[in-house]
Amino acid sequence: MADIARRTEHRYGNRPTMKDVAARAGVGLKTVSRVVNGEPGVTPDTERRVQEAIEALGFRRNDSARVLRKGRTATVGLVLEDLADPFYGPLSRAVEEVARAHGALLINGSSAEDPAREQELALALCARRVDGLIVIPAGDDHRYLEPEIRAGVATVFVDRPAGLIDADAVLSDSFGGARDGVAHLIAHGHRRIGFIGDRPGIHTASERLRGYRAAMEDAGLSVDDAWVSPGSTEPERVRTAVREMLDAPEPVTALFAGNNRVMVTVVRALAGHPRPVALVGFDDMELADLLGITVIAQDAAALGRTAAERLFRRLDGVDDAPERVVLGTTLLARGSGELPPSAP
């Protein structure tokens, strides 16, 4: 048992080297290097022995030296808000597809909406010498990335712009989409419309609240402070906001949900309500079509693809001024946003 334990202790983390391959194949180190790197000057029989040794040992080429020679690692990093959020699935997949088309590997991680964790993760990726970064910001100060950008790390922000630095950004039209969604409710007769959104310090949340207010102002409608509830997306907070708006002396007849997480909780809160309440949500979600929920849909895949394409243009030498690209949204009318006001 002791012998087994000793063998197991040294088994993992000790990868075979070219020296091990050379010893097993009975050839010189340079010969192994030529085979591994596809260089000429090796007889077929010798190449066969080297390949057999590589297969038997499970040898994999260490690209570190090649990285040092070429200055590129063929890897890019993606810093997401939350890997579990379904919005980021198609975005991440689109980034990965563009990276793969450019012969690069994607490494991603989640900031959990924590600015300190975002910084830690982004700098850890830079320390591992990624060629570029795509960042969905959690914080509003990205000056910590300035030394990395000056050192040649191409950086593109997506979904939200960078804070306190000038950098490429690819965004959805949060303001325009929210304005369209609230205008849709107004067009169906609603005058008391509640807004439940994410924390106001988040760029997308503040833009959607601004779009809500713009639509109400365009229609000549005043906004009661009790109709506006920005804050965390925690279900209990959202349920409380829904309850307070619907139980008020003059209850709202419609709700606008600021993102998909808010919308899920709003749908559940409305399920047991005695009167119909119109609803439009920002972001599509799974089963929203079957549930008949009207949404303002973003194209998450287009966000990821556009950001990744911009990143690789930078890596290919495009050195123009940082650019902000804003992608449009789409109103998908499915029934919940078309309900007329009902008497309390």
mmCIF file of C-alpha atoms in Angstrom:
data_model
loop_
_atom_site.group_PDB
_atom_site.id
_atom_site.type_symbol
_atom_site.label_atom_id
_atom_site.label_comp_id
_atom_site.label_asym_id
_atom_site.label_seq_id
_atom_site.Cartn_x
_atom_site.Cartn_y
_atom_site.Cartn_z
ATOM 1 C CA MET A 1 0.000 0.000 0.000
ATOM 2 C CA ALA A 2 2.849 2.386 0.794
ATOM 3 C CA ASP A 3 4.347 1.795 -2.659
ATOM 4 C CA ILE A 4 1.006 2.580 -4.298
ATOM 5 C CA ALA A 5 0.658 5.772 -2.243
ATOM 6 C CA ARG A 6 4.144 6.883 -3.239
ATOM 7 C CA ARG A 7 3.439 6.211 -6.916
ATOM 8 C CA THR A 8 0.121 8.076 -6.736
ATOM 9 C CA GLU A 9 1.738 11.032 -4.965
ATOM 10 C CA HIS A 10 4.056 11.645 -7.888
ATOM 11 C CA ARG A 11 1.701 10.673 -10.693
ATOM 12 C CA TYR A 12 -0.232 13.904 -11.165
ATOM 13 C CA GLY A 13 1.379 17.179 -12.239
ATOM 14 C CA ASN A 14 4.551 15.509 -13.550
ATOM 15 C CA ARG A 15 4.030 15.631 -17.274
ATOM 16 C CA PRO A 16 6.340 13.755 -19.655
ATOM 17 C CA THR A 17 8.944 15.926 -21.381
ATOM 18 C CA MET A 18 10.675 15.743 -24.763
ATOM 19 C CA LYS A 19 13.639 14.309 -22.883
ATOM 20 C CA ASP A 20 11.429 11.398 -21.746
ATOM 21 C CA VAL A 21 10.227 10.870 -25.318
ATOM 22 C CA ALA A 22 13.804 10.906 -26.624
ATOM 23 C CA ALA A 23 14.871 8.307 -24.049
ATOM 24 C CA ARG A 24 11.977 5.989 -24.860
ATOM 25 C CA ALA A 25 12.430 6.306 -28.624
ATOM 26 C CA GLY A 26 16.232 5.996 -28.408
ATOM 27 C CA VAL A 27 16.858 9.261 -30.307
ATOM 28 C CA GLY A 28 18.314 12.659 -29.598
ATOM 29 C CA LEU A 29 16.372 15.589 -28.165
ATOM 30 C CA LYS A 30 16.695 17.570 -31.398
ATOM 31 C CA THR A 31 15.096 14.706 -33.336
ATOM 32 C CA VAL A 32 12.080 14.771 -31.023
ATOM 33 C CA SER A 33 11.862 18.554 -31.437
ATOM 34 C CA ARG A 34 11.822 18.179 -35.220
ATOM 35 C CA VAL A 35 9.011 15.617 -35.088
ATOM 36 C CA VAL A 36 6.937 17.621 -32.623
ATOM 37 C CA ASN A 37 7.277 20.815 -34.644
ATOM 38 C CA GLY A 38 6.804 19.161 -38.039
ATOM 39 C CA GLU A 39 10.304 20.013 -39.257
ATOM 40 C CA PRO A 40 12.135 18.047 -42.003
ATOM 41 C CA GLY A 41 15.247 15.925 -41.593
ATOM 42 C CA VAL A 42 13.790 12.848 -39.852
ATOM 43 C CA THR A 43 13.531 9.428 -41.504
ATOM 44 C CA PRO A 44 10.099 7.756 -41.598
ATOM 45 C CA ASP A 45 11.236 4.948 -39.303
ATOM 46 C CA THR A 46 12.610 7.385 -36.707
ATOM 47 C CA GLU A 47 9.478 9.532 -36.892
ATOM 48 C CA ARG A 48 7.358 6.436 -36.313
ATOM 49 C CA ARG A 49 9.355 5.521 -33.168
ATOM 50 C CA VAL A 50 9.069 9.057 -31.825
ATOM 51 C CA GLN A 51 5.306 9.160 -32.465
ATOM 52 C CA GLU A 52 4.878 5.803 -30.726
ATOM 53 C CA ALA A 53 6.795 7.132 -27.719
ATOM 54 C CA ILE A 54 4.675 10.298 -27.678
ATOM 55 C CA GLU A 55 1.484 8.242 -27.699
ATOM 56 C CA ALA A 56 2.715 5.793 -25.055
ATOM 57 C CA LEU A 57 3.776 8.577 -22.674
ATOM 58 C CA GLY A 58 0.856 10.910 -23.346
ATOM 59 C CA PHE A 59 3.260 13.707 -24.212
ATOM 60 C CA ARG A 60 1.843 17.125 -25.106
ATOM 61 C CA ARG A 61 3.917 19.953 -26.515
ATOM 62 C CA ASN A 62 4.622 22.797 -24.080
ATOM 63 C CA ASP A 63 3.897 25.970 -26.006
ATOM 64 C CA SER A 64 5.527 28.317 -23.492
ATOM 65 C CA ALA A 65 8.753 28.712 -25.441
ATOM 66 C CA ARG A 66 6.846 29.220 -28.672
ATOM 67 C CA VAL A 67 4.761 31.900 -26.947
ATOM 68 C CA LEU A 68 7.897 33.716 -25.875
ATOM 69 C CA ARG A 69 9.235 33.635 -29.438
ATOM 70 C CA LYS A 70 6.038 34.836 -31.105
ATOM 71 C CA GLY A 71 4.660 37.081 -28.363
ATOM 72 C CA ARG A 72 1.144 35.649 -28.781
ATOM 73 C CA THR A 73 -0.622 32.899 -26.863
ATOM 74 C CA ALA A 74 -3.652 32.408 -29.143
ATOM 75 C CA THR A 75 -5.901 32.748 -26.086
ATOM 76 C CA VAL A 76 -8.470 35.389 -25.183
ATOM 77 C CA GLY A 77 -10.291 35.955 -21.917
ATOM 78 C CA LEU A 78 -13.982 36.615 -21.312
ATOM 79 C CA VAL A 79 -15.096 38.104 -17.986
ATOM 80 C CA LEU A 80 -18.847 37.553 -17.518
ATOM 81 C CA GLU A 81 -21.202 38.744 -14.818
ATOM 82 C CA ASP A 82 -22.719 35.343 -14.050
ATOM 83 C CA LEU A 83 -22.080 32.106 -15.922
ATOM 84 C CA ALA A 84 -25.462 30.802 -14.740
ATOM 85 C CA ASP A 85 -27.418 33.663 -16.325
ATOM 86 C CA PRO A 86 -29.013 32.345 -19.557
ATOM 87 C CA PHE A 87 -28.398 35.708 -21.251
ATOM 88 C CA TYR A 88 -24.652 34.999 -21.279
ATOM 89 C CA GLY A 89 -24.887 31.530 -22.845
ATOM 90 C CA PRO A 90 -25.360 32.648 -26.470
ATOM 91 C CA LEU A 91 -23.031 35.606 -25.909
ATOM 92 C CA SER A 92 -20.216 33.358 -24.691
ATOM 93 C CA ARG A 93 -20.840 30.829 -27.462
ATOM 94 C CA ALA A 94 -20.615 33.548 -30.114
ATOM 95 C CA VAL A 95 -17.317 34.809 -28.686
ATOM 96 C CA GLU A 96 -15.987 31.249 -28.657
ATOM 97 C CA GLU A 97 -16.964 30.675 -32.293
ATOM 98 C CA VAL A 98 -15.173 33.839 -33.435
ATOM 99 C CA ALA A 99 -12.129 32.930 -31.352
ATOM 100 C CA ARG A 100 -12.065 29.438 -32.823
ATOM 101 C CA ALA A 101 -12.281 30.847 -36.356
ATOM 102 C CA HIS A 102 -9.130 32.830 -35.532
ATOM 103 C CA GLY A 103 -7.349 29.785 -34.100
ATOM 104 C CA ALA A 104 -7.654 31.021 -30.518
ATOM 105 C CA LEU A 105 -8.823 29.418 -27.278
ATOM 106 C CA LEU A 106 -11.392 31.162 -25.060
ATOM 107 C CA ILE A 107 -10.993 31.219 -21.273
ATOM 108 C CA ASN A 108 -13.914 32.627 -19.309
ATOM 109 C CA GLY A 109 -14.907 33.299 -15.731
ATOM 110 C CA SER A 110 -17.567 35.033 -13.667
ATOM 111 C CA SER A 111 -17.249 38.235 -11.651
ATOM 112 C CA ALA A 112 -20.506 37.551 -9.762
ATOM 113 C CA GLU A 113 -21.270 41.275 -10.183
ATOM 114 C CA ASP A 114 -18.399 42.055 -7.769
ATOM 115 C CA PRO A 115 -16.001 44.800 -8.994
ATOM 116 C CA ALA A 116 -13.122 43.442 -6.897
ATOM 117 C CA ARG A 117 -13.612 39.956 -8.280
ATOM 118 C CA GLU A 118 -13.853 41.353 -11.820
ATOM 119 C CA GLN A 119 -10.489 43.094 -11.374
ATOM 120 C CA GLU A 120 -8.909 40.004 -9.841
ATOM 121 C CA LEU A 121 -10.135 37.787 -12.677
ATOM 122 C CA ALA A 122 -9.193 40.189 -15.472
ATOM 123 C CA LEU A 123 -5.684 40.689 -14.107
ATOM 124 C CA ALA A 124 -5.272 36.935 -13.548
ATOM 125 C CA LEU A 125 -6.096 36.368 -17.220
ATOM 126 C CA CYS A 126 -3.591 39.052 -18.198
ATOM 127 C CA ALA A 127 -0.960 37.387 -15.994
ATOM 128 C CA ARG A 128 -1.549 34.225 -18.016
ATOM 129 C CA ARG A 129 -0.731 36.282 -21.095
ATOM 130 C CA VAL A 130 -4.044 36.237 -22.923
ATOM 131 C CA ASP A 131 -3.818 38.233 -26.134
ATOM 132 C CA GLY A 132 -7.077 40.052 -25.497
ATOM 133 C CA LEU A 133 -9.948 40.532 -23.072
ATOM 134 C CA ILE A 134 -13.697 40.896 -23.471
ATOM 135 C CA VAL A 135 -15.184 42.281 -20.274
ATOM 136 C CA ILE A 136 -18.769 42.647 -19.077
ATOM 137 C CA PRO A 137 -18.106 45.203 -16.360
ATOM 138 C CA ALA A 138 -19.174 44.787 -12.776
ATOM 139 C CA GLY A 139 -17.434 47.967 -11.633
ATOM 140 C CA ASP A 140 -17.266 51.536 -12.884
ATOM 141 C CA ASP A 141 -13.513 52.161 -12.682
ATOM 142 C CA HIS A 142 -11.333 50.285 -15.164
ATOM 143 C CA ARG A 143 -8.140 52.270 -14.857
ATOM 144 C CA TYR A 144 -6.545 49.130 -13.446
ATOM 145 C CA LEU A 145 -6.482 47.810 -17.039
ATOM 146 C CA GLU A 146 -4.605 50.778 -18.508
ATOM 147 C CA PRO A 147 -1.120 49.212 -17.985
ATOM 148 C CA GLU A 148 -2.325 45.975 -19.605
ATOM 149 C CA ILE A 149 -3.799 47.817 -22.596
ATOM 150 C CA ARG A 150 -0.582 49.819 -23.017
ATOM 151 C CA ALA A 151 1.314 46.511 -22.896
ATOM 152 C CA GLY A 152 -0.709 45.287 -25.875
ATOM 153 C CA VAL A 153 -3.688 43.425 -24.390
ATOM 154 C CA ALA A 154 -6.568 44.224 -26.749
ATOM 155 C CA THR A 155 -9.678 44.963 -24.656
ATOM 156 C CA VAL A 156 -13.342 45.288 -25.603
ATOM 157 C CA PHE A 157 -16.232 45.893 -23.205
ATOM 158 C CA VAL A 158 -19.631 44.403 -23.921
ATOM 159 C CA ASP A 159 -23.158 45.033 -22.587
ATOM 160 C CA ARG A 160 -21.846 47.955 -20.507
ATOM 161 C CA PRO A 161 -19.152 50.559 -21.255
ATOM 162 C CA ALA A 162 -15.848 50.833 -19.427
ATOM 163 C CA GLY A 163 -15.531 53.241 -16.521
ATOM 164 C CA LEU A 164 -12.985 56.086 -16.538
ATOM 165 C CA ILE A 165 -11.058 54.785 -19.547
ATOM 166 C CA ASP A 166 -11.619 55.144 -23.284
ATOM 167 C CA ALA A 167 -12.120 51.676 -24.755
ATOM 168 C CA ASP A 168 -14.134 49.804 -27.374
ATOM 169 C CA ALA A 169 -17.653 48.888 -26.243
ATOM 170 C CA VAL A 170 -20.507 46.925 -27.795
ATOM 171 C CA LEU A 171 -23.896 47.646 -26.215
ATOM 172 C CA SER A 172 -27.584 47.001 -26.672
ATOM 173 C CA ASP A 173 -29.867 50.019 -26.954
ATOM 174 C CA SER A 174 -31.167 49.778 -23.389
ATOM 175 C CA PHE A 175 -32.637 53.275 -23.450
ATOM 176 C CA GLY A 176 -34.431 52.853 -26.772
ATOM 177 C CA GLY A 177 -35.644 49.360 -25.971
ATOM 178 C CA ALA A 178 -37.144 50.379 -22.627
ATOM 179 C CA ARG A 179 -38.753 53.440 -24.164
ATOM 180 C CA ASP A 180 -40.338 51.241 -26.864
ATOM 181 C CA GLY A 181 -41.599 48.743 -24.297
ATOM 182 C CA VAL A 182 -43.231 51.377 -22.084
ATOM 183 C CA ALA A 183 -44.655 53.187 -25.129
ATOM 184 C CA HIS A 184 -46.212 49.854 -26.121
ATOM 185 C CA LEU A 185 -48.010 49.683 -22.765
ATOM 186 C CA ILE A 186 -49.137 53.291 -23.108
ATOM 187 C CA ALA A 187 -50.497 52.549 -26.588
ATOM 188 C CA HIS A 188 -52.674 49.832 -25.030
ATOM 189 C CA GLY A 189 -54.288 52.296 -22.631
ATOM 190 C CA HIS A 190 -52.062 52.171 -19.561
ATOM 191 C CA ARG A 191 -51.312 55.348 -17.626
ATOM 192 C CA ARG A 192 -50.100 53.970 -14.300
ATOM 193 C CA ILE A 193 -47.072 51.888 -15.207
ATOM 194 C CA GLY A 194 -44.588 50.539 -12.679
ATOM 195 C CA PHE A 195 -40.866 50.049 -13.302
ATOM 196 C CA ILE A 196 -38.921 47.362 -11.419
ATOM 197 C CA GLY A 197 -35.254 47.275 -12.333
ATOM 198 C CA ASP A 198 -31.746 46.386 -11.277
ATOM 199 C CA ARG A 199 -29.424 48.545 -9.176
ATOM 200 C CA PRO A 200 -29.246 52.107 -10.558
ATOM 201 C CA GLY A 201 -25.440 52.155 -10.533
ATOM 202 C CA ILE A 202 -25.417 49.584 -13.347
ATOM 203 C CA HIS A 203 -25.278 51.248 -16.764
ATOM 204 C CA THR A 204 -27.953 49.074 -18.380
ATOM 205 C CA ALA A 205 -30.304 49.528 -15.406
ATOM 206 C CA SER A 206 -29.962 53.317 -15.412
ATOM 207 C CA GLU A 207 -30.456 53.468 -19.196
ATOM 208 C CA ARG A 208 -33.628 51.375 -19.005
ATOM 209 C CA LEU A 209 -35.004 53.553 -16.226
ATOM 210 C CA ARG A 210 -34.194 56.593 -18.341
ATOM 211 C CA GLY A 211 -36.074 55.014 -21.274
ATOM 212 C CA TYR A 212 -39.090 54.369 -19.032
ATOM 213 C CA ARG A 213 -39.171 57.990 -17.904
ATOM 214 C CA ALA A 214 -38.717 59.242 -21.482
ATOM 215 C CA ALA A 215 -41.704 57.211 -22.726
ATOM 216 C CA MET A 216 -43.897 58.509 -19.915
ATOM 217 C CA GLU A 217 -42.782 62.076 -20.574
ATOM 218 C CA ASP A 218 -43.346 61.707 -24.329
ATOM 219 C CA ALA A 219 -46.951 60.698 -23.550
ATOM 220 C CA GLY A 220 -47.437 63.612 -21.147
ATOM 221 C CA LEU A 221 -47.725 61.258 -18.154
ATOM 222 C CA SER A 222 -46.369 62.031 -14.716
ATOM 223 C CA VAL A 223 -44.480 59.358 -12.769
ATOM 224 C CA ASP A 224 -45.296 58.686 -9.144
ATOM 225 C CA ASP A 225 -42.195 57.839 -7.100
ATOM 226 C CA ALA A 226 -44.046 54.775 -5.787
ATOM 227 C CA TRP A 227 -44.109 53.380 -9.338
ATOM 228 C CA VAL A 228 -40.315 53.201 -9.614
ATOM 229 C CA SER A 229 -38.338 50.503 -7.801
ATOM 230 C CA PRO A 230 -34.675 50.011 -8.733
ATOM 231 C CA GLY A 231 -32.603 47.682 -6.575
ATOM 232 C CA SER A 232 -31.226 44.181 -6.299
ATOM 233 C CA THR A 233 -32.713 41.356 -8.342
ATOM 234 C CA GLU A 234 -33.247 39.219 -5.225
ATOM 235 C CA PRO A 235 -36.712 37.621 -5.490
ATOM 236 C CA GLU A 236 -37.956 38.880 -2.118
ATOM 237 C CA ARG A 237 -37.049 42.484 -2.994
ATOM 238 C CA VAL A 238 -38.834 42.199 -6.353
ATOM 239 C CA ARG A 239 -41.907 40.497 -4.860
ATOM 240 C CA THR A 240 -42.185 43.284 -2.285
ATOM 241 C CA ALA A 241 -42.012 45.920 -5.021
ATOM 242 C CA VAL A 242 -44.751 44.175 -7.020
ATOM 243 C CA ARG A 243 -46.974 43.854 -3.970
ATOM 244 C CA GLU A 244 -46.562 47.502 -2.971
ATOM 245 C CA MET A 245 -47.362 48.752 -6.474
ATOM 246 C CA LEU A 246 -50.441 46.554 -6.822
ATOM 247 C CA ASP A 247 -51.798 47.167 -3.317
ATOM 248 C CA ALA A 248 -51.454 50.953 -3.435
ATOM 249 C CA PRO A 249 -54.594 53.163 -3.296
ATOM 250 C CA GLU A 250 -54.082 53.855 -6.994
ATOM 251 C CA PRO A 251 -52.393 50.650 -8.151
ATOM 252 C CA VAL A 252 -50.420 50.363 -11.340
ATOM 253 C CA THR A 253 -52.173 48.561 -14.196
ATOM 254 C CA ALA A 254 -48.970 47.514 -15.951
ATOM 255 C CA LEU A 255 -45.384 46.656 -15.081
ATOM 256 C CA PHE A 256 -42.108 46.974 -16.942
ATOM 257 C CA ALA A 257 -39.434 44.515 -15.742
ATOM 258 C CA GLY A 258 -35.887 45.760 -16.227
ATOM 259 C CA ASN A 259 -34.178 42.420 -16.951
ATOM 260 C CA ASN A 260 -34.809 38.689 -17.203
ATOM 261 C CA ARG A 261 -34.146 37.920 -13.536
ATOM 262 C CA VAL A 262 -36.596 40.594 -12.418
ATOM 263 C CA MET A 263 -39.109 39.363 -14.975
ATOM 264 C CA VAL A 264 -39.068 35.769 -13.698
ATOM 265 C CA THR A 265 -39.978 36.936 -10.199
ATOM 266 C CA VAL A 266 -42.620 39.363 -11.494
ATOM 267 C CA VAL A 267 -44.298 36.573 -13.499
ATOM 268 C CA ARG A 268 -44.448 34.404 -10.371
ATOM 269 C CA ALA A 269 -45.794 37.282 -8.260
ATOM 270 C CA LEU A 270 -48.520 38.033 -10.790
ATOM 271 C CA ALA A 271 -49.617 34.383 -11.021
ATOM 272 C CA GLY A 272 -51.800 34.632 -7.948
ATOM 273 C CA HIS A 273 -53.047 38.176 -8.458
ATOM 274 C CA PRO A 274 -56.846 38.515 -8.729
ATOM 275 C CA ARG A 275 -56.864 40.960 -11.653
ATOM 276 C CA PRO A 276 -54.915 40.992 -14.921
ATOM 277 C CA VAL A 277 -51.794 43.154 -14.943
ATOM 278 C CA ALA A 278 -50.036 43.925 -18.213
ATOM 279 C CA LEU A 279 -46.328 43.114 -18.362
ATOM 280 C CA VAL A 280 -43.411 43.885 -20.668
ATOM 281 C CA GLY A 281 -39.939 42.632 -19.785
ATOM 282 C CA PHE A 282 -36.490 43.615 -20.984
ATOM 283 C CA ASP A 283 -34.636 40.465 -22.141
ATOM 284 C CA ASP A 284 -36.213 37.351 -23.503
ATOM 285 C CA MET A 285 -36.204 34.194 -21.454
ATOM 286 C CA GLU A 286 -36.872 30.496 -21.873
ATOM 287 C CA LEU A 287 -40.588 29.663 -22.221
ATOM 288 C CA ALA A 288 -41.554 33.350 -22.507
ATOM 289 C CA ASP A 289 -43.125 32.581 -25.869
ATOM 290 C CA LEU A 290 -45.206 29.730 -24.417
ATOM 291 C CA LEU A 291 -46.215 31.862 -21.438
ATOM 292 C CA GLY A 292 -47.232 34.720 -23.699
ATOM 293 C CA ILE A 293 -44.865 37.275 -22.190
ATOM 294 C CA THR A 294 -44.164 40.390 -24.254
ATOM 295 C CA VAL A 295 -40.484 41.294 -24.166
ATOM 296 C CA ILE A 296 -37.867 43.639 -25.480
ATOM 297 C CA ALA A 297 -35.362 41.145 -26.865
ATOM 298 C CA GLN A 298 -31.636 41.708 -27.139
ATOM 299 C CA ASP A 299 -29.496 39.723 -29.535
ATOM 300 C CA ALA A 300 -26.960 38.343 -27.066
ATOM 301 C CA ALA A 301 -25.178 36.355 -29.773
ATOM 302 C CA ALA A 302 -24.758 39.480 -31.900
ATOM 303 C CA LEU A 303 -23.306 41.307 -28.889
ATOM 304 C CA GLY A 304 -20.729 38.576 -28.352
ATOM 305 C CA ARG A 305 -19.920 38.173 -32.025
ATOM 306 C CA THR A 306 -19.526 41.914 -32.632
ATOM 307 C CA ALA A 307 -17.325 42.321 -29.561
ATOM 308 C CA ALA A 308 -15.124 39.365 -30.536
ATOM 309 C CA GLU A 309 -14.760 40.546 -34.115
ATOM 310 C CA ARG A 310 -13.733 43.967 -32.838
ATOM 311 C CA LEU A 311 -11.205 42.337 -30.510
ATOM 312 C CA PHE A 312 -9.564 40.353 -33.305
ATOM 313 C CA ARG A 313 -9.435 43.413 -35.538
ATOM 314 C CA ARG A 314 -7.431 45.052 -32.783
ATOM 315 C CA LEU A 315 -5.179 42.006 -32.578
ATOM 316 C CA ASP A 316 -4.704 42.164 -36.344
ATOM 317 C CA GLY A 317 -3.342 45.693 -36.035
ATOM 318 C CA VAL A 318 -6.358 48.007 -36.434
ATOM 319 C CA ASP A 319 -5.382 51.038 -34.373
ATOM 320 C CA ASP A 320 -8.243 53.495 -34.862
ATOM 321 C CA ALA A 321 -9.981 55.395 -32.051
ATOM 322 C CA PRO A 322 -12.031 53.367 -29.555
ATOM 323 C CA GLU A 323 -15.539 52.797 -30.838
ATOM 324 C CA ARG A 324 -18.936 52.413 -29.186
ATOM 325 C CA VAL A 325 -21.275 50.149 -31.159
ATOM 326 C CA VAL A 326 -24.963 50.134 -30.145
ATOM 327 C CA LEU A 327 -27.147 47.258 -31.358
ATOM 328 C CA GLY A 328 -30.908 47.605 -31.646
ATOM 329 C CA THR A 329 -33.531 45.645 -29.721
ATOM 330 C CA THR A 330 -36.773 43.999 -30.872
ATOM 331 C CA LEU A 331 -40.260 44.191 -29.354
ATOM 332 C CA LEU A 332 -41.854 40.738 -29.319
ATOM 333 C CA ALA A 333 -45.595 41.127 -28.662
ATOM 334 C CA ARG A 334 -46.960 37.898 -27.186
ATOM 335 C CA GLY A 335 -49.989 38.882 -25.164
ATOM 336 C CA SER A 336 -48.964 40.080 -21.695
ATOM 337 C CA GLY A 337 -48.083 43.562 -22.927
ATOM 338 C CA GLU A 338 -51.315 43.878 -24.892
ATOM 339 C CA LEU A 339 -53.735 43.453 -21.979
ATOM 340 C CA PRO A 340 -55.940 46.544 -21.447
ATOM 341 C CA PRO A 341 -56.070 48.254 -18.048
ATOM 342 C CA SER A 342 -58.400 46.553 -15.589
ATOM 343 C CA ALA A 343 -60.209 48.269 -12.744
ATOM 344 C CA PRO A 344 -58.717 47.666 -9.283
#
